Amino acid sequence: MPDETDDVEEQVAAEQGTAETDEPAAAEEAQADADPSAAEPTDEAVDEDADGEPAHLSDTEAKVLGRLGRELGEDILESASAFGTLVVRVKPDAWRRAAEVSRTDLQCDYLSFISGIDWQPAPREGGEVAGASSAPVQPTEMTFGTAGSAGRFQLLAVVESTSHKWGVALKTDLDEAAPQAESWVSVYPGADWHERECWEMYGVTFEGHPSLRHLYLPSEFEGHPLRKDFPLLARQVKPWPGLVDVEPMPGEEATEDGEASAEGAADE
């Protein structure tokens, strides 16, 4: 007859062996719960925007932001990723320094463009009853894009590295009453015409620019056409419900309904 004591000892030993086998797996599960990144690798780094919301950066974007951060430090106000592009907003007095760091540390040897931004909503065309449309074309309150803004005017520049295949969009805030920034011409010679256009169209003065003069408009032209509050004289004379006015070309005459007519040119 089998000994019942031996059977009990074998059962206890089997249960202890199972517990020892499951112990490492339980430890791994606990570690994964405590640190989700240890359980599953990821190719994204997490940053935080001004509102505390997580903004995911790719490995490349995180690397570029890290290099900028080492050199600019607290001069970086905000950063985020938009449509696969890293957007970094810097303090106004760090605008030129940001260009230098991009050129040297990031090896961004290509300047794509420099432009101005006017965040002021465009005036509603033609008044309250224009075109009987259901909604205004532009928002009624001032809103800001990626990486935020401190006011109405900003500068935006995009630089890229042809060797590393990465890039960054740099932004800075401008004073509304007298917008000005340091010129990038000595860092990126191609900035010459971009800054001239921005001065002409938005009224941004670039300190240190070698020859800040009109690029498209005649020298006697007054005003800055890309500002949202720039008056279109044709609409002041006759409000137009659409976004584009049909204005007469040289040699043409405007008809009573505002359409251009070639009769004047034909009579000459």
PDB file of C-alpha atoms in Angstrom:
ATOM      1  CA  MET A   1       0.000   0.000   0.000  1.00  0.00           C
ATOM      2  CA  PRO A   2       1.476   3.436  -0.931  1.00  0.00           C
ATOM      3  CA  ASP A   3       2.487   5.724   1.900  1.00  0.00           C
ATOM      4  CA  GLU A   4       0.124   8.742   2.130  1.00  0.00           C
ATOM      5  CA  THR A   5       2.906  10.857   3.661  1.00  0.00           C
ATOM      6  CA  ASP A   6       5.039  10.426   0.531  1.00  0.00           C
ATOM      7  CA  ASP A   7       2.138  11.523  -1.694  1.00  0.00           C
ATOM      8  CA  VAL A   8       1.618  14.709   0.323  1.00  0.00           C
ATOM      9  CA  GLU A   9       5.322  15.574   0.203  1.00  0.00           C
ATOM     10  CA  GLU A  10       5.408  15.090  -3.595  1.00  0.00           C
ATOM     11  CA  GLN A  11       2.360  17.343  -4.053  1.00  0.00           C
ATOM     12  CA  VAL A  12       3.885  20.110  -1.903  1.00  0.00           C
ATOM     13  CA  ALA A  13       7.164  19.902  -3.825  1.00  0.00           C
ATOM     14  CA  ALA A  14       5.326  20.158  -7.164  1.00  0.00           C
ATOM     15  CA  GLU A  15       3.434  23.279  -6.038  1.00  0.00           C
ATOM     16  CA  GLN A  16       6.655  24.915  -4.820  1.00  0.00           C
ATOM     17  CA  GLY A  17       8.313  24.199  -8.166  1.00  0.00           C
ATOM     18  CA  THR A  18       5.437  25.836 -10.044  1.00  0.00           C
ATOM     19  CA  ALA A  19       5.619  28.907  -7.811  1.00  0.00           C
ATOM     20  CA  GLU A  20       9.368  29.221  -8.400  1.00  0.00           C
ATOM     21  CA  THR A  21       8.852  28.942 -12.171  1.00  0.00           C
ATOM     22  CA  ASP A  22       6.146  31.661 -12.238  1.00  0.00           C
ATOM     23  CA  GLU A  23       8.086  34.080 -10.008  1.00  0.00           C
ATOM     24  CA  PRO A  24      10.302  35.632 -12.774  1.00  0.00           C
ATOM     25  CA  ALA A  25       7.289  36.117 -15.067  1.00  0.00           C
ATOM     26  CA  ALA A  26       5.383  37.873 -12.301  1.00  0.00           C
ATOM     27  CA  ALA A  27       8.371  40.130 -11.664  1.00  0.00           C
ATOM     28  CA  GLU A  28       8.560  41.021 -15.366  1.00  0.00           C
ATOM     29  CA  GLU A  29       4.850  41.860 -15.439  1.00  0.00           C
ATOM     30  CA  ALA A  30       5.216  44.103 -12.391  1.00  0.00           C
ATOM     31  CA  GLN A  31       8.158  45.905 -13.994  1.00  0.00           C
ATOM     32  CA  ALA A  32       6.195  46.404 -17.228  1.00  0.00           C
ATOM     33  CA  ASP A  33       3.280  47.882 -15.274  1.00  0.00           C
ATOM     34  CA  ALA A  34       5.613  50.261 -13.451  1.00  0.00           C
ATOM     35  CA  ASP A  35       7.488  51.281 -16.618  1.00  0.00           C
ATOM     36  CA  PRO A  36       5.443  50.784 -19.818  1.00  0.00           C
ATOM     37  CA  SER A  37       8.390  51.806 -21.986  1.00  0.00           C
ATOM     38  CA  ALA A  38      10.354  48.798 -20.710  1.00  0.00           C
ATOM     39  CA  ALA A  39       7.701  46.404 -22.004  1.00  0.00           C
ATOM     40  CA  GLU A  40       7.462  47.790 -25.519  1.00  0.00           C
ATOM     41  CA  PRO A  41      10.125  49.798 -27.392  1.00  0.00           C
ATOM     42  CA  THR A  42       9.077  53.066 -28.998  1.00  0.00           C
ATOM     43  CA  ASP A  43      10.656  55.386 -31.552  1.00  0.00           C
ATOM     44  CA  GLU A  44       9.057  58.528 -30.119  1.00  0.00           C
ATOM     45  CA  ALA A  45      10.122  60.896 -27.354  1.00  0.00           C
ATOM     46  CA  VAL A  46       7.539  62.865 -25.411  1.00  0.00           C
ATOM     47  CA  ASP A  47       7.748  66.601 -24.852  1.00  0.00           C
ATOM     48  CA  GLU A  48       5.212  68.895 -23.218  1.00  0.00           C
ATOM     49  CA  ASP A  49       3.711  72.045 -24.642  1.00  0.00           C
ATOM     50  CA  ALA A  50       2.702  75.176 -22.748  1.00  0.00           C
ATOM     51  CA  ASP A  51      -0.636  73.625 -21.738  1.00  0.00           C
ATOM     52  CA  GLY A  52       1.007  70.493 -20.360  1.00  0.00           C
ATOM     53  CA  GLU A  53      -0.365  68.306 -23.147  1.00  0.00           C
ATOM     54  CA  PRO A  54       2.068  65.663 -24.448  1.00  0.00           C
ATOM     55  CA  ALA A  55       3.505  66.398 -27.881  1.00  0.00           C
ATOM     56  CA  HIS A  56       5.241  63.449 -29.485  1.00  0.00           C
ATOM     57  CA  LEU A  57       8.561  64.053 -31.204  1.00  0.00           C
ATOM     58  CA  SER A  58      10.304  61.567 -33.440  1.00  0.00           C
ATOM     59  CA  ASP A  59      13.832  60.446 -32.573  1.00  0.00           C
ATOM     60  CA  THR A  60      15.234  62.865 -35.149  1.00  0.00           C
ATOM     61  CA  GLU A  61      13.158  65.783 -33.857  1.00  0.00           C
ATOM     62  CA  ALA A  62      14.176  65.019 -30.277  1.00  0.00           C
ATOM     63  CA  LYS A  63      17.828  64.935 -31.328  1.00  0.00           C
ATOM     64  CA  VAL A  64      17.561  68.280 -33.128  1.00  0.00           C
ATOM     65  CA  LEU A  65      15.707  69.850 -30.189  1.00  0.00           C
ATOM     66  CA  GLY A  66      18.340  68.503 -27.802  1.00  0.00           C
ATOM     67  CA  ARG A  67      21.148  70.155 -29.741  1.00  0.00           C
ATOM     68  CA  LEU A  68      19.266  73.439 -29.884  1.00  0.00           C
ATOM     69  CA  GLY A  69      18.515  73.210 -26.175  1.00  0.00           C
ATOM     70  CA  ARG A  70      22.152  72.725 -25.220  1.00  0.00           C
ATOM     71  CA  GLU A  71      23.108  75.968 -26.967  1.00  0.00           C
ATOM     72  CA  LEU A  72      20.015  78.134 -26.505  1.00  0.00           C
ATOM     73  CA  GLY A  73      18.794  76.922 -23.117  1.00  0.00           C
ATOM     74  CA  GLU A  74      16.100  79.197 -21.687  1.00  0.00           C
ATOM     75  CA  ASP A  75      15.978  81.182 -24.926  1.00  0.00           C
ATOM     76  CA  ILE A  76      13.681  78.433 -26.230  1.00  0.00           C
ATOM     77  CA  LEU A  77      10.137  79.402 -25.258  1.00  0.00           C
ATOM     78  CA  GLU A  78       8.153  76.545 -26.761  1.00  0.00           C
ATOM     79  CA  SER A  79       8.499  73.605 -29.132  1.00  0.00           C
ATOM     80  CA  ALA A  80       6.181  71.174 -30.868  1.00  0.00           C
ATOM     81  CA  SER A  81       5.913  68.922 -33.899  1.00  0.00           C
ATOM     82  CA  ALA A  82       3.544  69.736 -36.742  1.00  0.00           C
ATOM     83  CA  PHE A  83       3.166  67.729 -39.967  1.00  0.00           C
ATOM     84  CA  GLY A  84       6.552  66.072 -39.462  1.00  0.00           C
ATOM     85  CA  THR A  85       8.399  69.346 -38.812  1.00  0.00           C
ATOM     86  CA  LEU A  86       9.912  70.451 -35.517  1.00  0.00           C
ATOM     87  CA  VAL A  87       8.742  73.989 -34.665  1.00  0.00           C
ATOM     88  CA  VAL A  88      10.754  75.940 -32.086  1.00  0.00           C
ATOM     89  CA  ARG A  89       9.861  79.415 -30.791  1.00  0.00           C
ATOM     90  CA  VAL A  90      12.758  81.433 -29.399  1.00  0.00           C
ATOM     91  CA  LYS A  91      13.060  84.756 -27.604  1.00  0.00           C
ATOM     92  CA  PRO A  92      13.386  87.792 -29.891  1.00  0.00           C
ATOM     93  CA  ASP A  93      16.921  88.584 -28.721  1.00  0.00           C
ATOM     94  CA  ALA A  94      17.979  84.998 -29.554  1.00  0.00           C
ATOM     95  CA  TRP A  95      16.754  85.107 -33.173  1.00  0.00           C
ATOM     96  CA  ARG A  96      20.184  85.522 -34.750  1.00  0.00           C
ATOM     97  CA  ARG A  97      21.784  83.114 -32.273  1.00  0.00           C
ATOM     98  CA  ALA A  98      19.229  80.477 -33.298  1.00  0.00           C
ATOM     99  CA  ALA A  99      20.374  80.883 -36.903  1.00  0.00           C
ATOM    100  CA  GLU A 100      24.026  80.481 -35.912  1.00  0.00           C
ATOM    101  CA  VAL A 101      23.326  77.326 -33.897  1.00  0.00           C
ATOM    102  CA  SER A 102      21.270  75.901 -36.762  1.00  0.00           C
ATOM    103  CA  ARG A 103      24.089  76.574 -39.215  1.00  0.00           C
ATOM    104  CA  THR A 104      26.938  75.195 -37.062  1.00  0.00           C
ATOM    105  CA  ASP A 105      25.621  72.651 -34.558  1.00  0.00           C
ATOM    106  CA  LEU A 106      22.747  71.319 -36.659  1.00  0.00           C
ATOM    107  CA  GLN A 107      24.654  71.732 -39.950  1.00  0.00           C
ATOM    108  CA  CYS A 108      21.538  73.180 -41.568  1.00  0.00           C
ATOM    109  CA  ASP A 109      23.180  74.593 -44.671  1.00  0.00           C
ATOM    110  CA  TYR A 110      19.982  75.371 -46.607  1.00  0.00           C
ATOM    111  CA  LEU A 111      17.638  78.267 -45.840  1.00  0.00           C
ATOM    112  CA  SER A 112      14.215  77.462 -47.235  1.00  0.00           C
ATOM    113  CA  PHE A 113      12.534  80.790 -46.466  1.00  0.00           C
ATOM    114  CA  ILE A 114      11.971  83.611 -43.993  1.00  0.00           C
ATOM    115  CA  SER A 115       8.516  85.145 -43.774  1.00  0.00           C
ATOM    116  CA  GLY A 116       6.286  87.168 -41.520  1.00  0.00           C
ATOM    117  CA  ILE A 117       3.027  86.103 -39.880  1.00  0.00           C
ATOM    118  CA  ASP A 118       0.127  88.387 -39.016  1.00  0.00           C
ATOM    119  CA  TRP A 119      -2.224  86.540 -36.668  1.00  0.00           C
ATOM    120  CA  GLN A 120      -4.829  89.293 -36.667  1.00  0.00           C
ATOM    121  CA  PRO A 121      -8.066  88.014 -38.246  1.00  0.00           C
ATOM    122  CA  ALA A 122      -8.811  89.472 -41.657  1.00  0.00           C
ATOM    123  CA  PRO A 123     -11.756  91.889 -41.723  1.00  0.00           C
ATOM    124  CA  ARG A 124     -14.968  90.339 -42.947  1.00  0.00           C
ATOM    125  CA  GLU A 125     -15.409  91.151 -46.598  1.00  0.00           C
ATOM    126  CA  GLY A 126     -18.253  93.484 -47.548  1.00  0.00           C
ATOM    127  CA  GLY A 127     -19.801  93.930 -44.112  1.00  0.00           C
ATOM    128  CA  GLU A 128     -22.432  91.855 -42.361  1.00  0.00           C
ATOM    129  CA  VAL A 129     -24.470  90.870 -45.407  1.00  0.00           C
ATOM    130  CA  ALA A 130     -21.687  90.215 -47.888  1.00  0.00           C
ATOM    131  CA  GLY A 131     -22.599  87.474 -50.308  1.00  0.00           C
ATOM    132  CA  ALA A 132     -25.211  86.069 -47.893  1.00  0.00           C
ATOM    133  CA  SER A 133     -22.573  83.548 -46.779  1.00  0.00           C
ATOM    134  CA  SER A 134     -23.260  81.421 -43.720  1.00  0.00           C
ATOM    135  CA  ALA A 135     -20.004  82.223 -41.872  1.00  0.00           C
ATOM    136  CA  PRO A 136     -17.044  84.606 -42.019  1.00  0.00           C
ATOM    137  CA  VAL A 137     -13.999  83.386 -43.886  1.00  0.00           C
ATOM    138  CA  GLN A 138     -11.586  84.182 -41.036  1.00  0.00           C
ATOM    139  CA  PRO A 139     -11.973  83.599 -37.275  1.00  0.00           C
ATOM    140  CA  THR A 140     -13.302  86.550 -35.307  1.00  0.00           C
ATOM    141  CA  GLU A 141     -10.718  86.144 -32.526  1.00  0.00           C
ATOM    142  CA  MET A 142      -6.944  86.030 -32.794  1.00  0.00           C
ATOM    143  CA  THR A 143      -5.604  82.457 -32.765  1.00  0.00           C
ATOM    144  CA  PHE A 144      -2.022  81.240 -32.932  1.00  0.00           C
ATOM    145  CA  GLY A 145      -0.359  78.302 -34.654  1.00  0.00           C
ATOM    146  CA  THR A 146       2.125  75.656 -33.542  1.00  0.00           C
ATOM    147  CA  ALA A 147       4.445  76.657 -30.667  1.00  0.00           C
ATOM    148  CA  GLY A 148       2.252  79.655 -29.859  1.00  0.00           C
ATOM    149  CA  SER A 149       2.834  83.393 -30.027  1.00  0.00           C
ATOM    150  CA  ALA A 150       2.963  86.362 -27.660  1.00  0.00           C
ATOM    151  CA  GLY A 151       1.195  88.749 -30.009  1.00  0.00           C
ATOM    152  CA  ARG A 152       0.087  89.662 -33.481  1.00  0.00           C
ATOM    153  CA  PHE A 153       3.336  89.526 -35.480  1.00  0.00           C
ATOM    154  CA  GLN A 154       5.933  86.754 -35.776  1.00  0.00           C
ATOM    155  CA  LEU A 155       8.859  85.747 -37.938  1.00  0.00           C
ATOM    156  CA  LEU A 156       9.026  82.217 -39.324  1.00  0.00           C
ATOM    157  CA  ALA A 157      12.097  80.637 -40.917  1.00  0.00           C
ATOM    158  CA  VAL A 158      12.743  77.074 -42.080  1.00  0.00           C
ATOM    159  CA  VAL A 159      16.295  75.714 -42.346  1.00  0.00           C
ATOM    160  CA  GLU A 160      17.345  72.231 -43.424  1.00  0.00           C
ATOM    161  CA  SER A 161      20.444  70.049 -43.525  1.00  0.00           C
ATOM    162  CA  THR A 162      21.210  68.533 -46.914  1.00  0.00           C
ATOM    163  CA  SER A 163      23.616  66.041 -45.322  1.00  0.00           C
ATOM    164  CA  HIS A 164      21.618  64.887 -42.284  1.00  0.00           C
ATOM    165  CA  LYS A 165      18.182  65.197 -43.942  1.00  0.00           C
ATOM    166  CA  TRP A 166      16.639  67.029 -41.018  1.00  0.00           C
ATOM    167  CA  GLY A 167      15.326  70.534 -40.484  1.00  0.00           C
ATOM    168  CA  VAL A 168      13.636  72.908 -38.089  1.00  0.00           C
ATOM    169  CA  ALA A 169      11.126  75.750 -38.292  1.00  0.00           C
ATOM    170  CA  LEU A 170      12.175  78.673 -36.096  1.00  0.00           C
ATOM    171  CA  LYS A 171       9.739  81.328 -34.869  1.00  0.00           C
ATOM    172  CA  THR A 172      10.065  84.476 -32.816  1.00  0.00           C
ATOM    173  CA  ASP A 173       7.667  87.142 -31.598  1.00  0.00           C
ATOM    174  CA  LEU A 174       7.748  90.739 -32.829  1.00  0.00           C
ATOM    175  CA  ASP A 175       6.684  93.992 -31.254  1.00  0.00           C
ATOM    176  CA  GLU A 176       3.403  95.097 -32.812  1.00  0.00           C
ATOM    177  CA  ALA A 177       4.169  98.820 -32.750  1.00  0.00           C
ATOM    178  CA  ALA A 178       7.697  98.540 -34.192  1.00  0.00           C
ATOM    179  CA  PRO A 179       8.470  94.995 -35.394  1.00  0.00           C
ATOM    180  CA  GLN A 180      12.196  94.385 -35.783  1.00  0.00           C
ATOM    181  CA  ALA A 181      14.733  91.556 -35.578  1.00  0.00           C
ATOM    182  CA  GLU A 182      18.403  90.910 -36.232  1.00  0.00           C
ATOM    183  CA  SER A 183      19.297  90.089 -39.830  1.00  0.00           C
ATOM    184  CA  TRP A 184      20.362  86.582 -40.845  1.00  0.00           C
ATOM    185  CA  VAL A 185      22.264  87.716 -43.936  1.00  0.00           C
ATOM    186  CA  SER A 186      25.714  87.192 -42.405  1.00  0.00           C
ATOM    187  CA  VAL A 187      24.717  83.639 -41.397  1.00  0.00           C
ATOM    188  CA  TYR A 188      22.615  82.722 -44.433  1.00  0.00           C
ATOM    189  CA  PRO A 189      23.395  85.034 -47.382  1.00  0.00           C
ATOM    190  CA  GLY A 190      20.202  83.854 -49.065  1.00  0.00           C
ATOM    191  CA  ALA A 191      18.221  85.626 -46.342  1.00  0.00           C
ATOM    192  CA  ASP A 192      18.865  88.928 -48.164  1.00  0.00           C
ATOM    193  CA  TRP A 193      15.836  88.906 -50.468  1.00  0.00           C
ATOM    194  CA  HIS A 194      13.604  87.096 -47.957  1.00  0.00           C
ATOM    195  CA  GLU A 195      14.163  89.853 -45.411  1.00  0.00           C
ATOM    196  CA  ARG A 196      13.636  92.564 -48.004  1.00  0.00           C
ATOM    197  CA  GLU A 197      10.304  91.006 -48.935  1.00  0.00           C
ATOM    198  CA  CYS A 198       9.315  90.683 -45.271  1.00  0.00           C
ATOM    199  CA  TRP A 199      10.226  94.322 -44.611  1.00  0.00           C
ATOM    200  CA  GLU A 200       8.254  95.412 -47.656  1.00  0.00           C
ATOM    201  CA  MET A 201       5.148  93.300 -47.072  1.00  0.00           C
ATOM    202  CA  TYR A 202       4.943  93.224 -43.253  1.00  0.00           C
ATOM    203  CA  GLY A 203       6.982  96.242 -42.146  1.00  0.00           C
ATOM    204  CA  VAL A 204       9.584  94.227 -40.210  1.00  0.00           C
ATOM    205  CA  THR A 205      12.921  96.037 -39.864  1.00  0.00           C
ATOM    206  CA  PHE A 206      16.028  93.822 -39.940  1.00  0.00           C
ATOM    207  CA  GLU A 207      18.955  95.242 -38.004  1.00  0.00           C
ATOM    208  CA  GLY A 208      22.256  94.704 -39.798  1.00  0.00           C
ATOM    209  CA  HIS A 209      20.772  94.070 -43.240  1.00  0.00           C
ATOM    210  CA  PRO A 210      23.194  95.440 -45.863  1.00  0.00           C
ATOM    211  CA  SER A 211      20.568  96.994 -48.139  1.00  0.00           C
ATOM    212  CA  LEU A 212      16.988  96.995 -46.917  1.00  0.00           C
ATOM    213  CA  ARG A 213      15.030  98.373 -49.876  1.00  0.00           C
ATOM    214  CA  HIS A 214      11.928  97.564 -51.940  1.00  0.00           C
ATOM    215  CA  LEU A 215      11.925  94.270 -53.808  1.00  0.00           C
ATOM    216  CA  TYR A 216       8.549  94.239 -55.606  1.00  0.00           C
ATOM    217  CA  LEU A 217       6.873  97.577 -54.967  1.00  0.00           C
ATOM    218  CA  PRO A 218       7.830 101.040 -56.226  1.00  0.00           C
ATOM    219  CA  SER A 219       9.950 103.077 -53.851  1.00  0.00           C
ATOM    220  CA  GLU A 220       7.147 105.590 -53.233  1.00  0.00           C
ATOM    221  CA  PHE A 221       4.658 102.878 -52.183  1.00  0.00           C
ATOM    222  CA  GLU A 222       3.141 103.390 -48.736  1.00  0.00           C
ATOM    223  CA  GLY A 223       1.915 100.619 -46.461  1.00  0.00           C
ATOM    224  CA  HIS A 224       2.523  96.885 -46.104  1.00  0.00           C
ATOM    225  CA  PRO A 225       0.174  94.794 -48.285  1.00  0.00           C
ATOM    226  CA  LEU A 226       0.370  91.497 -46.362  1.00  0.00           C
ATOM    227  CA  ARG A 227      -0.783  92.993 -43.097  1.00  0.00           C
ATOM    228  CA  LYS A 228      -4.374  92.034 -42.387  1.00  0.00           C
ATOM    229  CA  ASP A 229      -5.372  95.647 -41.808  1.00  0.00           C
ATOM    230  CA  PHE A 230      -3.911  96.948 -45.086  1.00  0.00           C
ATOM    231  CA  PRO A 231      -6.726  98.888 -46.812  1.00  0.00           C
ATOM    232  CA  LEU A 232      -7.736  97.788 -50.298  1.00  0.00           C
ATOM    233  CA  LEU A 233      -8.909 101.008 -51.924  1.00  0.00           C
ATOM    234  CA  ALA A 234     -11.128  99.192 -54.429  1.00  0.00           C
ATOM    235  CA  ARG A 235     -13.163  97.767 -51.533  1.00  0.00           C
ATOM    236  CA  GLN A 236     -13.379 101.138 -49.838  1.00  0.00           C
ATOM    237  CA  VAL A 237     -14.979 102.597 -52.972  1.00  0.00           C
ATOM    238  CA  LYS A 238     -17.245  99.596 -53.544  1.00  0.00           C
ATOM    239  CA  PRO A 239     -17.327  96.678 -51.054  1.00  0.00           C
ATOM    240  CA  TRP A 240     -16.742  93.366 -52.775  1.00  0.00           C
ATOM    241  CA  PRO A 241     -18.328  90.205 -51.340  1.00  0.00           C
ATOM    242  CA  GLY A 242     -15.615  87.832 -52.536  1.00  0.00           C
ATOM    243  CA  LEU A 243     -11.996  87.397 -51.563  1.00  0.00           C
ATOM    244  CA  VAL A 244     -10.615  88.729 -54.867  1.00  0.00           C
ATOM    245  CA  ASP A 245     -11.414  92.035 -56.513  1.00  0.00           C
ATOM    246  CA  VAL A 246     -11.436  92.221 -60.299  1.00  0.00           C
ATOM    247  CA  GLU A 247      -9.489  95.395 -60.929  1.00  0.00           C
ATOM    248  CA  PRO A 248      -8.805  96.939 -64.344  1.00  0.00           C
ATOM    249  CA  MET A 249      -5.453  96.339 -65.968  1.00  0.00           C
ATOM    250  CA  PRO A 250      -3.534  99.203 -67.593  1.00  0.00           C
ATOM    251  CA  GLY A 251      -5.524 100.316 -70.653  1.00  0.00           C
ATOM    252  CA  GLU A 252      -8.819  98.937 -69.304  1.00  0.00           C
ATOM    253  CA  GLU A 253     -11.723 100.742 -67.689  1.00  0.00           C
ATOM    254  CA  ALA A 254     -13.841  99.567 -64.792  1.00  0.00           C
ATOM    255  CA  THR A 255     -17.563  99.126 -65.507  1.00  0.00           C
ATOM    256  CA  GLU A 256     -20.354 100.084 -63.114  1.00  0.00           C
ATOM    257  CA  ASP A 257     -20.553  96.550 -61.701  1.00  0.00           C
ATOM    258  CA  GLY A 258     -16.828  96.537 -60.984  1.00  0.00           C
ATOM    259  CA  GLU A 259     -15.826  94.252 -63.848  1.00  0.00           C
ATOM    260  CA  ALA A 260     -12.845  95.191 -65.988  1.00  0.00           C
ATOM    261  CA  SER A 261     -13.620  96.244 -69.541  1.00  0.00           C
ATOM    262  CA  ALA A 262     -11.314  96.407 -72.543  1.00  0.00           C
ATOM    263  CA  GLU A 263     -13.415  99.057 -74.308  1.00  0.00           C
ATOM    264  CA  GLY A 264     -11.133 101.825 -73.142  1.00  0.00           C
ATOM    265  CA  ALA A 265      -8.134 100.091 -74.664  1.00  0.00           C
ATOM    266  CA  ALA A 266     -10.030  99.380 -77.907  1.00  0.00           C
ATOM    267  CA  ASP A 267     -10.989 103.034 -78.336  1.00  0.00           C
ATOM    268  CA  GLU A 268      -7.392 104.201 -78.070  1.00  0.00           C
TER     269      GLU A 268
END
